[in-house]
């Protein structure tokens, strides 16, 4: 991907920073946070819509597929993931008697 600048900024003057209560800066922060989330949604939507690394059992789209996926289809999909160095799925480790949460999770409450 190419790095590009997105979003906006709000420039407050010294007068606003010195005379306005904290509500002004909190409102600005919330506004920019909402805009950031909407921008990420649009970027991810556009990125996923333009992907073409789809493995079909036969045919070239969902409209032309006429059979179920077989072992060869799954092998092609796995090979495609490995070639592109996709991250593997790591199952969650749930807390138990012999499992301790990391210290950072205990401090942040996550």
mmCIF file of C-alpha atoms in Angstrom, residues 4-57:
data_model
loop_
_atom_site.group_PDB
_atom_site.id
_atom_site.type_symbol
_atom_site.label_atom_id
_atom_site.label_comp_id
_atom_site.label_asym_id
_atom_site.label_seq_id
_atom_site.Cartn_x
_atom_site.Cartn_y
_atom_site.Cartn_z
ATOM 1 C CA UNK A 4 -1.158 8.814 2.069
ATOM 2 C CA UNK A 5 -2.344 11.538 4.435
ATOM 3 C CA UNK A 6 -6.011 11.297 5.421
ATOM 4 C CA UNK A 7 -8.254 13.105 7.810
ATOM 5 C CA UNK A 8 -8.247 16.624 9.125
ATOM 6 C CA UNK A 9 -6.924 18.729 11.973
ATOM 7 C CA UNK A 10 -8.307 21.431 14.208
ATOM 8 C CA UNK A 11 -6.022 24.314 15.021
ATOM 9 C CA UNK A 12 -6.869 26.093 18.258
ATOM 10 C CA UNK A 13 -5.428 29.524 18.958
ATOM 11 C CA UNK A 14 -3.717 30.475 22.200
ATOM 12 C CA UNK A 15 -6.800 32.471 23.129
ATOM 13 C CA UNK A 16 -9.038 29.403 22.874
ATOM 14 C CA UNK A 17 -6.560 27.219 24.764
ATOM 15 C CA UNK A 18 -6.181 29.773 27.576
ATOM 16 C CA UNK A 19 -9.782 30.933 28.002
ATOM 17 C CA UNK A 20 -12.031 28.021 27.035
ATOM 18 C CA UNK A 21 -12.839 25.219 29.420
ATOM 19 C CA UNK A 22 -11.764 21.657 28.721
ATOM 20 C CA UNK A 23 -15.059 20.926 26.990
ATOM 21 C CA UNK A 24 -13.755 22.576 23.810
ATOM 22 C CA UNK A 25 -10.701 20.309 23.518
ATOM 23 C CA UNK A 26 -12.737 17.240 24.457
ATOM 24 C CA UNK A 27 -15.280 18.032 21.751
ATOM 25 C CA UNK A 28 -12.487 18.506 19.185
ATOM 26 C CA UNK A 29 -10.900 15.189 20.173
ATOM 27 C CA UNK A 30 -14.216 13.335 19.892
ATOM 28 C CA UNK A 31 -14.917 14.905 16.501
ATOM 29 C CA UNK A 32 -11.501 13.913 15.127
ATOM 30 C CA UNK A 33 -11.863 10.400 16.581
ATOM 31 C CA UNK A 34 -15.223 9.907 14.885
ATOM 32 C CA UNK A 35 -13.793 11.175 11.596
ATOM 33 C CA UNK A 36 -10.816 8.791 11.928
ATOM 34 C CA UNK A 37 -13.131 5.799 12.394
ATOM 35 C CA UNK A 38 -15.229 6.733 9.369
ATOM 36 C CA UNK A 39 -12.101 7.221 7.242
ATOM 37 C CA UNK A 40 -10.754 3.781 8.245
ATOM 38 C CA UNK A 41 -14.117 2.210 7.400
ATOM 39 C CA UNK A 42 -14.028 3.724 3.920
ATOM 40 C CA UNK A 43 -10.396 2.748 3.331
ATOM 41 C CA UNK A 44 -10.928 -0.874 4.404
ATOM 42 C CA UNK A 45 -14.122 -1.124 2.376
ATOM 43 C CA UNK A 46 -12.370 0.117 -0.755
ATOM 44 C CA UNK A 47 -9.367 -2.149 -0.143
ATOM 45 C CA UNK A 48 -11.463 -5.304 0.340
ATOM 46 C CA UNK A 49 -13.683 -4.476 -2.655
ATOM 47 C CA UNK A 50 -10.651 -4.321 -4.941
ATOM 48 C CA UNK A 51 -9.066 -7.640 -3.964
ATOM 49 C CA UNK A 52 -8.706 -10.316 -6.620
ATOM 50 C CA UNK A 53 -6.977 -13.204 -4.794
ATOM 51 C CA UNK A 54 -10.086 -15.375 -4.683
ATOM 52 C CA UNK A 55 -9.933 -19.127 -5.196
ATOM 53 C CA UNK A 56 -13.076 -20.463 -6.918
ATOM 54 C CA UNK A 57 -13.837 -24.212 -7.244
#
